[in-house]
Amino acid sequence: MEKLKDNYDVIVVGGGPAGLAAALSAYQNGAKDVLLLERQNDLGGILNQCIHNGFGLHYFKQELTGPEYAQRFIDEVLNTPIEILTGSMVLEVTKHKEVCFINSKFGYRQIYGRAIVLAMGCRERTRGAIGIPGTRPSGIFTAGAAQLYMNIEGFKVGQKVVILGSGDIGLIMARRLTLEGAQVLGVYEVMPYSGGLTRNIVQCLDDYNIPLHLSHTITDIKGDKRVEQVTIQKVDEQMMPIEGTAFTLDCDTVLLSVGLIPENELSRQAGIEIDKRTNGPIVYENMETSMEGVFACGNVCHVHDLVDFVSAESMKAGAAAAKYAVRGVLDIAEAARQLFAGNGKTLKELHLKNGDGIGYTVPQNIRMDNVENATEVFFRTRAIYKEAQIEVKSGGNLIASFKREHLAPGEMEKITLPKVLLDKLDYSAEIEISVAGTKISADDSASKTRVTREDGVTELICIVCPKGCHLQVDPNNNFSVTGNSCERGEAYGKKELTNPTRVITSTAIIKGSNYPRVSVKTDRDIPKEKIFEAMTLLDGLTLNAPAKIGDVVVEDILGTEAKWIATKNLQKSETASKDKIKSAANKTGTVYTVADKAPKKELKNAVKAAVKLAKRLVKGKVMAKDFKVATTMFKNGVSKVPAVLVKGNFADKGLKLKLGGIKKYLSKDGKSLNNKAKKTLISEAVKTAKTFVKGKVSPKDFNIKTKKGSKISKVVISGKFRNIGGETALVKKYKGISPSGAKNNKKKAFNKKALLPVSKSKSIKKNAKNKQKGKKK
């Protein structure tokens, strides 16, 4: 992106799944100028670290991992004229729809959007937010932070782990840690129900015999430098610890999965009205906030359990933002207001109210003039219900009801209200949504997700999709399945009792990319008993960038015909390329350290590196014969390390001594340094020398001059503490200073770890000769 405009039709804040969908929808619905701002350097948001599968079942009708799901939207956005600006931190959204942000390329900018979509996502609740007593040792992570360390950075966060909270990220990390060899002692939840999807309890906890304890919390953490022990207690209905129920567990890590908070600092600062129940903006049916022309979607509005719902909701917000920007008004609502204002009528607006058992509803308000056929209402319940019924009332009268077999707070629900039904209600009516049914009481531990009845029938939860149907499988009747809502559920029920299988996800080491790990998965189910053995196939495996989704990493896993395949696109990084050049530079015209003798392979590699680097820096032909390779041993109090010396026609090119690099230091005739440059270089030389040499170091210890060599000008720095290399473009590039010429500190002053280019200095050769003469005498 070379230029940045001052005005856009739609500006989307956030490049995660919500922002990507909103930006794409805005463009598809007529917005010509769309700008997407993302504070990270990559698009995709939290999905980049969510390497597990289970995404896309609703939206793409296919089970994908987080990176795969994100890439599909990224590819679609990149195929449009939508402008994308990553590495951009939004500081403020004003009431005049101005977005203020900072970016490394454009600096501080203030741009105007006819419509704005807020898609900043959410953040995790921390230990400080819930006030766990105890010491403050290392080893306490939020589940998302641990996920980042393991899946992106490749660090194992602990060996003996206790997880507080049963949110989906915590459940998924319980499985992830177990697959990587850690021991998860248990998941402890303060509420009488789980905060995550039932299917995640099955495939993340039950599959690996990890216990889930409801109505329990951590009341103390002990440890000096690292977590050593936690105290756990049972809690009562008011979630207060019950005396006499405390017990301790020895562990080295605590993961917190205690809830997510919508990221709404920008919203509050802009004066947007916030719902205390969701911690997100109050929105209308098309996701417009209380600030006209500003929309909110995804987890910034309310915390979702499925990214598919995030995308669908964000597409709606993007379409509404485009319509507002293009027409200048929010579809026909404003026109209706003006029309009714003339004859004393009021625009029809319905307000949604929480009834019994409902935690919140989104949207909070419905403007009937914006509803075409129907509107969706999302909500969460406050308890677990069986054989439940969702009731919609207005003025105390039941206007609609919806049956549900199972309801739980950890699973977001939705109902669809048709326009023909809402049209019958009075202007400014209040709609109450409540739940009626059998409430499941709290148990000391989690309800079992698989039970075998006396008649031999097994009751279990289907994990094919998030719906989590309650199946009954009868092994005495050819494993017949009931309770399923689709054919895949029937197939799962039969297979689960005869030959249970799972898709496994993990990461592999990759070199030459911005990221040290690339996410992988098995391209099909593998038997559960082979899971841990399949994981060992990734141990010690190293891939080279670039990587592409679908690339085969391991063929035919343990004879199952399944493959480990990459699930993320990773390009070859510029940083990696620079590191490679830097590595080559250190081997060109410099000391190339080896063990005792220089093997032929090392000599050839040194020459190859020299040629490769020189070709980047020199016009014309560069060949291996342009370089000479020899081994040498320094014994003159400088170094006792055997090394390979690469020299030849372009040896100095290895130090990147381009004329352009020192132009600003040369005088007008181009043959000598200007005074300012001399002072600068001497100052840097003094500063560098002080870090390696004991005693006084002053400018008079250095001499600076220029000379010709290999058709380019070079800066030569010599003197009491001259560099071993003898000839270097800038002193600030130095990694060490030789004490050559310093009488009292030859051994202590030199930094052996910073071995520099071999000196061509006559003084070193002379000292070596004198030393040999002394031995002969």
PDB file of C-alpha atoms in Angstrom, residues 273-508:
ATOM      1  CA  GLU A 273     -23.591   2.947  24.683  1.00  0.00           C
ATOM      2  CA  ILE A 274     -22.393  -0.338  26.269  1.00  0.00           C
ATOM      3  CA  ASP A 275     -24.546  -3.236  27.494  1.00  0.00           C
ATOM      4  CA  LYS A 276     -23.430  -4.278  31.004  1.00  0.00           C
ATOM      5  CA  ARG A 277     -24.566  -7.850  30.342  1.00  0.00           C
ATOM      6  CA  THR A 278     -22.418  -8.437  27.255  1.00  0.00           C
ATOM      7  CA  ASN A 279     -19.730  -5.784  27.878  1.00  0.00           C
ATOM      8  CA  GLY A 280     -20.242  -4.918  24.212  1.00  0.00           C
ATOM      9  CA  PRO A 281     -22.070  -2.120  22.376  1.00  0.00           C
ATOM     10  CA  ILE A 282     -25.862  -2.060  22.356  1.00  0.00           C
ATOM     11  CA  VAL A 283     -26.805  -2.773  18.734  1.00  0.00           C
ATOM     12  CA  TYR A 284     -29.789  -2.814  16.430  1.00  0.00           C
ATOM     13  CA  GLU A 285     -30.875  -5.648  14.127  1.00  0.00           C
ATOM     14  CA  ASN A 286     -28.218  -4.705  11.520  1.00  0.00           C
ATOM     15  CA  MET A 287     -25.421  -4.328  14.132  1.00  0.00           C
ATOM     16  CA  GLU A 288     -25.473  -0.510  14.153  1.00  0.00           C
ATOM     17  CA  THR A 289     -24.476   0.926  17.526  1.00  0.00           C
ATOM     18  CA  SER A 290     -25.945   3.905  19.354  1.00  0.00           C
ATOM     19  CA  MET A 291     -23.625   6.091  17.212  1.00  0.00           C
ATOM     20  CA  GLU A 292     -25.144   6.485  13.769  1.00  0.00           C
ATOM     21  CA  GLY A 293     -22.963   5.026  11.022  1.00  0.00           C
ATOM     22  CA  VAL A 294     -20.803   3.018  13.438  1.00  0.00           C
ATOM     23  CA  PHE A 295     -21.343  -0.760  13.524  1.00  0.00           C
ATOM     24  CA  ALA A 296     -19.985  -3.531  15.770  1.00  0.00           C
ATOM     25  CA  CYS A 297     -19.646  -7.254  15.127  1.00  0.00           C
ATOM     26  CA  GLY A 298     -17.988 -10.417  16.367  1.00  0.00           C
ATOM     27  CA  ASN A 299     -16.510 -10.786  19.834  1.00  0.00           C
ATOM     28  CA  VAL A 300     -16.295  -7.027  20.324  1.00  0.00           C
ATOM     29  CA  CYS A 301     -20.100  -7.103  20.463  1.00  0.00           C
ATOM     30  CA  HIS A 302     -20.609 -10.306  22.447  1.00  0.00           C
ATOM     31  CA  VAL A 303     -18.453 -13.400  22.970  1.00  0.00           C
ATOM     32  CA  HIS A 304     -19.220 -16.145  20.444  1.00  0.00           C
ATOM     33  CA  ASP A 305     -18.417 -19.827  20.746  1.00  0.00           C
ATOM     34  CA  LEU A 306     -18.274 -20.466  16.979  1.00  0.00           C
ATOM     35  CA  VAL A 307     -16.344 -18.412  14.437  1.00  0.00           C
ATOM     36  CA  ASP A 308     -18.962 -19.329  11.816  1.00  0.00           C
ATOM     37  CA  PHE A 309     -21.494 -17.169  13.686  1.00  0.00           C
ATOM     38  CA  VAL A 310     -18.898 -14.393  13.925  1.00  0.00           C
ATOM     39  CA  SER A 311     -18.522 -14.388  10.141  1.00  0.00           C
ATOM     40  CA  ALA A 312     -22.249 -14.411   9.461  1.00  0.00           C
ATOM     41  CA  GLU A 313     -22.870 -11.575  11.909  1.00  0.00           C
ATOM     42  CA  SER A 314     -19.960  -9.564  10.492  1.00  0.00           C
ATOM     43  CA  MET A 315     -21.183 -10.002   6.918  1.00  0.00           C
ATOM     44  CA  LYS A 316     -24.438  -8.447   8.071  1.00  0.00           C
ATOM     45  CA  ALA A 317     -22.602  -5.520   9.704  1.00  0.00           C
ATOM     46  CA  GLY A 318     -20.421  -4.960   6.620  1.00  0.00           C
ATOM     47  CA  ALA A 319     -23.431  -4.924   4.300  1.00  0.00           C
ATOM     48  CA  ALA A 320     -25.264  -2.415   6.511  1.00  0.00           C
ATOM     49  CA  ALA A 321     -22.147  -0.209   6.725  1.00  0.00           C
ATOM     50  CA  ALA A 322     -21.811  -0.189   2.930  1.00  0.00           C
ATOM     51  CA  LYS A 323     -25.474   0.695   2.494  1.00  0.00           C
ATOM     52  CA  TYR A 324     -25.148   3.529   4.999  1.00  0.00           C
ATOM     53  CA  ALA A 325     -21.989   4.867   3.349  1.00  0.00           C
ATOM     54  CA  VAL A 326     -23.347   4.707  -0.184  1.00  0.00           C
ATOM     55  CA  ARG A 327     -26.830   6.104   0.469  1.00  0.00           C
ATOM     56  CA  GLY A 328     -25.835   8.467   3.272  1.00  0.00           C
ATOM     57  CA  VAL A 329     -28.640   7.149   5.478  1.00  0.00           C
ATOM     58  CA  LEU A 330     -29.279   3.818   7.147  1.00  0.00           C
ATOM     59  CA  ASP A 331     -31.455   2.189   4.446  1.00  0.00           C
ATOM     60  CA  ILE A 332     -35.036   3.481   4.834  1.00  0.00           C
ATOM     61  CA  ALA A 333     -35.032   4.075   8.581  1.00  0.00           C
ATOM     62  CA  GLU A 334     -34.138   7.762   8.396  1.00  0.00           C
ATOM     63  CA  ALA A 335     -36.639   8.368   5.620  1.00  0.00           C
ATOM     64  CA  ALA A 336     -39.306   6.720   7.756  1.00  0.00           C
ATOM     65  CA  ARG A 337     -38.408   8.950  10.686  1.00  0.00           C
ATOM     66  CA  GLN A 338     -38.844  12.059   8.550  1.00  0.00           C
ATOM     67  CA  LEU A 339     -42.128  10.786   7.142  1.00  0.00           C
ATOM     68  CA  PHE A 340     -43.617   9.984  10.546  1.00  0.00           C
ATOM     69  CA  ALA A 341     -42.317  13.224  12.055  1.00  0.00           C
ATOM     70  CA  GLY A 342     -44.719  15.128   9.776  1.00  0.00           C
ATOM     71  CA  ASN A 343     -47.892  13.347  10.924  1.00  0.00           C
ATOM     72  CA  GLY A 344     -47.078  12.718  14.565  1.00  0.00           C
ATOM     73  CA  LYS A 345     -46.324   8.986  14.240  1.00  0.00           C
ATOM     74  CA  THR A 346     -43.322   7.262  15.786  1.00  0.00           C
ATOM     75  CA  LEU A 347     -40.896   4.857  14.102  1.00  0.00           C
ATOM     76  CA  LYS A 348     -41.630   1.283  15.157  1.00  0.00           C
ATOM     77  CA  GLU A 349     -38.824   0.120  17.448  1.00  0.00           C
ATOM     78  CA  LEU A 350     -38.918  -3.078  19.521  1.00  0.00           C
ATOM     79  CA  HIS A 351     -36.851  -3.483  22.701  1.00  0.00           C
ATOM     80  CA  LEU A 352     -35.655  -6.944  23.807  1.00  0.00           C
ATOM     81  CA  LYS A 353     -35.732  -7.839  27.488  1.00  0.00           C
ATOM     82  CA  ASN A 354     -34.157 -10.745  29.401  1.00  0.00           C
ATOM     83  CA  GLY A 355     -36.684 -13.078  30.929  1.00  0.00           C
ATOM     84  CA  ASP A 356     -36.212 -16.053  33.297  1.00  0.00           C
ATOM     85  CA  GLY A 357     -33.037 -18.027  32.660  1.00  0.00           C
ATOM     86  CA  ILE A 358     -31.647 -15.699  29.941  1.00  0.00           C
ATOM     87  CA  GLY A 359     -28.263 -14.013  30.375  1.00  0.00           C
ATOM     88  CA  TYR A 360     -28.402 -11.567  27.463  1.00  0.00           C
ATOM     89  CA  THR A 361     -29.829 -11.026  23.999  1.00  0.00           C
ATOM     90  CA  VAL A 362     -28.250  -9.558  20.847  1.00  0.00           C
ATOM     91  CA  PRO A 363     -29.517  -7.396  19.227  1.00  0.00           C
ATOM     92  CA  GLN A 364     -30.963  -5.381  22.071  1.00  0.00           C
ATOM     93  CA  ASN A 365     -33.272  -3.361  19.784  1.00  0.00           C
ATOM     94  CA  ILE A 366     -35.087  -4.043  16.501  1.00  0.00           C
ATOM     95  CA  ARG A 367     -36.148  -1.338  14.028  1.00  0.00           C
ATOM     96  CA  MET A 368     -38.939  -2.867  12.026  1.00  0.00           C
ATOM     97  CA  ASP A 369     -38.307  -0.708   8.954  1.00  0.00           C
ATOM     98  CA  ASN A 370     -34.935  -2.458   8.549  1.00  0.00           C
ATOM     99  CA  VAL A 371     -36.337  -5.998   8.766  1.00  0.00           C
ATOM    100  CA  GLU A 372     -37.112  -7.553   5.390  1.00  0.00           C
ATOM    101  CA  ASN A 373     -38.305 -11.093   6.170  1.00  0.00           C
ATOM    102  CA  ALA A 374     -37.041 -12.022   9.635  1.00  0.00           C
ATOM    103  CA  THR A 375     -34.415 -11.153  12.224  1.00  0.00           C
ATOM    104  CA  GLU A 376     -32.147 -13.409  14.295  1.00  0.00           C
ATOM    105  CA  VAL A 377     -31.728 -13.076  18.049  1.00  0.00           C
ATOM    106  CA  PHE A 378     -28.701 -14.577  19.824  1.00  0.00           C
ATOM    107  CA  PHE A 379     -28.740 -15.367  23.548  1.00  0.00           C
ATOM    108  CA  ARG A 380     -27.212 -17.453  26.324  1.00  0.00           C
ATOM    109  CA  THR A 381     -28.947 -19.170  29.221  1.00  0.00           C
ATOM    110  CA  ARG A 382     -27.954 -18.901  32.878  1.00  0.00           C
ATOM    111  CA  ALA A 383     -28.173 -22.639  33.635  1.00  0.00           C
ATOM    112  CA  ILE A 384     -28.310 -26.073  31.989  1.00  0.00           C
ATOM    113  CA  TYR A 385     -31.771 -27.115  30.837  1.00  0.00           C
ATOM    114  CA  LYS A 386     -33.161 -30.385  29.509  1.00  0.00           C
ATOM    115  CA  GLU A 387     -36.263 -30.602  27.293  1.00  0.00           C
ATOM    116  CA  ALA A 388     -36.455 -26.804  27.292  1.00  0.00           C
ATOM    117  CA  GLN A 389     -38.696 -24.310  25.576  1.00  0.00           C
ATOM    118  CA  ILE A 390     -37.733 -20.788  24.522  1.00  0.00           C
ATOM    119  CA  GLU A 391     -40.684 -18.445  25.052  1.00  0.00           C
ATOM    120  CA  VAL A 392     -41.119 -15.054  23.364  1.00  0.00           C
ATOM    121  CA  LYS A 393     -43.644 -12.744  25.035  1.00  0.00           C
ATOM    122  CA  SER A 394     -44.906  -9.206  24.535  1.00  0.00           C
ATOM    123  CA  GLY A 395     -47.133  -7.486  27.059  1.00  0.00           C
ATOM    124  CA  GLY A 396     -47.343 -10.773  28.981  1.00  0.00           C
ATOM    125  CA  ASN A 397     -48.737 -12.632  25.952  1.00  0.00           C
ATOM    126  CA  LEU A 398     -46.905 -15.585  24.419  1.00  0.00           C
ATOM    127  CA  ILE A 399     -46.270 -14.786  20.749  1.00  0.00           C
ATOM    128  CA  ALA A 400     -43.802 -17.572  19.844  1.00  0.00           C
ATOM    129  CA  SER A 401     -42.024 -20.590  21.334  1.00  0.00           C
ATOM    130  CA  PHE A 402     -39.097 -22.790  20.261  1.00  0.00           C
ATOM    131  CA  LYS A 403     -38.248 -26.270  21.571  1.00  0.00           C
ATOM    132  CA  ARG A 404     -34.695 -27.235  22.529  1.00  0.00           C
ATOM    133  CA  GLU A 405     -33.533 -30.657  23.726  1.00  0.00           C
ATOM    134  CA  HIS A 406     -30.547 -29.228  25.585  1.00  0.00           C
ATOM    135  CA  LEU A 407     -29.442 -25.702  26.617  1.00  0.00           C
ATOM    136  CA  ALA A 408     -26.212 -24.701  28.375  1.00  0.00           C
ATOM    137  CA  PRO A 409     -24.524 -21.354  29.187  1.00  0.00           C
ATOM    138  CA  GLY A 410     -21.404 -22.400  27.303  1.00  0.00           C
ATOM    139  CA  GLU A 411     -23.346 -22.784  24.046  1.00  0.00           C
ATOM    140  CA  MET A 412     -24.748 -19.689  22.329  1.00  0.00           C
ATOM    141  CA  GLU A 413     -28.272 -20.142  20.988  1.00  0.00           C
ATOM    142  CA  LYS A 414     -30.327 -18.281  18.403  1.00  0.00           C
ATOM    143  CA  ILE A 415     -33.939 -18.004  17.345  1.00  0.00           C
ATOM    144  CA  THR A 416     -35.441 -16.415  14.227  1.00  0.00           C
ATOM    145  CA  LEU A 417     -38.368 -13.998  14.605  1.00  0.00           C
ATOM    146  CA  PRO A 418     -40.376 -13.561  11.357  1.00  0.00           C
ATOM    147  CA  LYS A 419     -41.419 -10.054  10.291  1.00  0.00           C
ATOM    148  CA  VAL A 420     -45.085 -11.035   9.999  1.00  0.00           C
ATOM    149  CA  LEU A 421     -45.080 -11.869  13.693  1.00  0.00           C
ATOM    150  CA  LEU A 422     -43.310  -8.670  14.761  1.00  0.00           C
ATOM    151  CA  ASP A 423     -45.595  -6.507  12.628  1.00  0.00           C
ATOM    152  CA  LYS A 424     -48.500  -7.445  14.894  1.00  0.00           C
ATOM    153  CA  LEU A 425     -46.838  -5.781  17.906  1.00  0.00           C
ATOM    154  CA  ASP A 426     -47.442  -2.201  19.043  1.00  0.00           C
ATOM    155  CA  TYR A 427     -44.972   0.632  18.388  1.00  0.00           C
ATOM    156  CA  SER A 428     -42.095   0.728  20.884  1.00  0.00           C
ATOM    157  CA  ALA A 429     -43.157  -2.692  22.201  1.00  0.00           C
ATOM    158  CA  GLU A 430     -41.018  -4.687  24.647  1.00  0.00           C
ATOM    159  CA  ILE A 431     -40.213  -8.292  23.825  1.00  0.00           C
ATOM    160  CA  GLU A 432     -39.291 -10.655  26.654  1.00  0.00           C
ATOM    161  CA  ILE A 433     -37.356 -13.833  25.946  1.00  0.00           C
ATOM    162  CA  SER A 434     -37.274 -16.534  28.639  1.00  0.00           C
ATOM    163  CA  VAL A 435     -36.589 -20.246  29.000  1.00  0.00           C
ATOM    164  CA  ALA A 436     -38.739 -22.920  30.616  1.00  0.00           C
ATOM    165  CA  GLY A 437     -37.772 -26.541  31.185  1.00  0.00           C
ATOM    166  CA  THR A 438     -36.078 -28.980  33.505  1.00  0.00           C
ATOM    167  CA  LYS A 439     -33.063 -27.324  35.108  1.00  0.00           C
ATOM    168  CA  ILE A 440     -30.194 -29.732  35.747  1.00  0.00           C
ATOM    169  CA  SER A 441     -28.865 -29.283  39.283  1.00  0.00           C
ATOM    170  CA  ALA A 442     -25.160 -28.871  40.019  1.00  0.00           C
ATOM    171  CA  ASP A 443     -23.101 -31.962  40.709  1.00  0.00           C
ATOM    172  CA  ASP A 444     -19.820 -32.299  42.594  1.00  0.00           C
ATOM    173  CA  SER A 445     -18.162 -33.197  39.316  1.00  0.00           C
ATOM    174  CA  ALA A 446     -19.023 -32.823  35.656  1.00  0.00           C
ATOM    175  CA  SER A 447     -21.909 -34.811  34.253  1.00  0.00           C
ATOM    176  CA  LYS A 448     -20.659 -37.882  32.455  1.00  0.00           C
ATOM    177  CA  THR A 449     -20.747 -37.517  28.696  1.00  0.00           C
ATOM    178  CA  ARG A 450     -20.937 -41.287  28.167  1.00  0.00           C
ATOM    179  CA  VAL A 451     -23.102 -43.678  30.180  1.00  0.00           C
ATOM    180  CA  THR A 452     -23.901 -47.355  29.591  1.00  0.00           C
ATOM    181  CA  ARG A 453     -27.379 -48.200  30.827  1.00  0.00           C
ATOM    182  CA  GLU A 454     -28.463 -51.486  32.378  1.00  0.00           C
ATOM    183  CA  ASP A 455     -30.029 -52.574  29.085  1.00  0.00           C
ATOM    184  CA  GLY A 456     -26.610 -52.215  27.377  1.00  0.00           C
ATOM    185  CA  VAL A 457     -27.473 -49.040  25.433  1.00  0.00           C
ATOM    186  CA  THR A 458     -24.712 -46.432  25.507  1.00  0.00           C
ATOM    187  CA  GLU A 459     -25.649 -42.754  25.769  1.00  0.00           C
ATOM    188  CA  LEU A 460     -22.996 -40.390  24.406  1.00  0.00           C
ATOM    189  CA  ILE A 461     -22.482 -36.924  22.940  1.00  0.00           C
ATOM    190  CA  CYS A 462     -21.853 -36.564  19.218  1.00  0.00           C
ATOM    191  CA  ILE A 463     -18.801 -34.413  18.375  1.00  0.00           C
ATOM    192  CA  VAL A 464     -19.287 -34.255  14.597  1.00  0.00           C
ATOM    193  CA  CYS A 465     -20.650 -30.696  14.890  1.00  0.00           C
ATOM    194  CA  PRO A 466     -21.066 -28.139  17.685  1.00  0.00           C
ATOM    195  CA  LYS A 467     -24.733 -29.048  18.079  1.00  0.00           C
ATOM    196  CA  GLY A 468     -23.627 -32.040  20.184  1.00  0.00           C
ATOM    197  CA  CYS A 469     -26.594 -34.358  19.726  1.00  0.00           C
ATOM    198  CA  HIS A 470     -27.302 -36.808  22.571  1.00  0.00           C
ATOM    199  CA  LEU A 471     -27.061 -40.223  20.946  1.00  0.00           C
ATOM    200  CA  GLN A 472     -28.213 -43.657  22.086  1.00  0.00           C
ATOM    201  CA  VAL A 473     -26.291 -46.564  20.567  1.00  0.00           C
ATOM    202  CA  ASP A 474     -27.605 -50.118  20.999  1.00  0.00           C
ATOM    203  CA  PRO A 475     -24.817 -52.713  20.472  1.00  0.00           C
ATOM    204  CA  ASN A 476     -27.387 -55.504  20.848  1.00  0.00           C
ATOM    205  CA  ASN A 477     -29.270 -54.216  17.795  1.00  0.00           C
ATOM    206  CA  ASN A 478     -26.464 -53.954  15.218  1.00  0.00           C
ATOM    207  CA  PHE A 479     -25.283 -50.707  16.860  1.00  0.00           C
ATOM    208  CA  SER A 480     -28.435 -48.855  15.859  1.00  0.00           C
ATOM    209  CA  VAL A 481     -28.294 -45.119  16.617  1.00  0.00           C
ATOM    210  CA  THR A 482     -31.080 -42.805  17.749  1.00  0.00           C
ATOM    211  CA  GLY A 483     -31.058 -39.144  18.794  1.00  0.00           C
ATOM    212  CA  ASN A 484     -28.968 -38.008  15.834  1.00  0.00           C
ATOM    213  CA  SER A 485     -30.073 -35.121  13.625  1.00  0.00           C
ATOM    214  CA  CYS A 486     -27.962 -36.093  10.589  1.00  0.00           C
ATOM    215  CA  GLU A 487     -26.385 -39.109   8.856  1.00  0.00           C
ATOM    216  CA  ARG A 488     -22.918 -38.140  10.049  1.00  0.00           C
ATOM    217  CA  GLY A 489     -24.151 -38.397  13.638  1.00  0.00           C
ATOM    218  CA  GLU A 490     -25.334 -41.955  13.008  1.00  0.00           C
ATOM    219  CA  ALA A 491     -21.959 -42.894  11.488  1.00  0.00           C
ATOM    220  CA  TYR A 492     -20.158 -41.340  14.447  1.00  0.00           C
ATOM    221  CA  GLY A 493     -22.237 -43.259  16.990  1.00  0.00           C
ATOM    222  CA  LYS A 494     -21.484 -46.619  15.375  1.00  0.00           C
ATOM    223  CA  LYS A 495     -17.780 -45.905  14.901  1.00  0.00           C
ATOM    224  CA  GLU A 496     -17.348 -44.573  18.439  1.00  0.00           C
ATOM    225  CA  LEU A 497     -18.304 -47.923  19.925  1.00  0.00           C
ATOM    226  CA  THR A 498     -16.482 -50.095  17.391  1.00  0.00           C
ATOM    227  CA  ASN A 499     -13.399 -48.208  16.175  1.00  0.00           C
ATOM    228  CA  PRO A 500     -13.133 -44.643  17.582  1.00  0.00           C
ATOM    229  CA  THR A 501     -11.038 -42.252  15.483  1.00  0.00           C
ATOM    230  CA  ARG A 502      -9.946 -38.602  15.678  1.00  0.00           C
ATOM    231  CA  VAL A 503      -8.308 -35.907  13.532  1.00  0.00           C
ATOM    232  CA  ILE A 504      -5.171 -34.692  15.348  1.00  0.00           C
ATOM    233  CA  THR A 505      -3.565 -31.258  15.077  1.00  0.00           C
ATOM    234  CA  SER A 506      -0.096 -30.121  16.120  1.00  0.00           C
ATOM    235  CA  THR A 507       2.888 -28.056  14.892  1.00  0.00           C
ATOM    236  CA  ALA A 508       6.246 -28.714  13.252  1.00  0.00           C
TER     237      ALA A 508
END
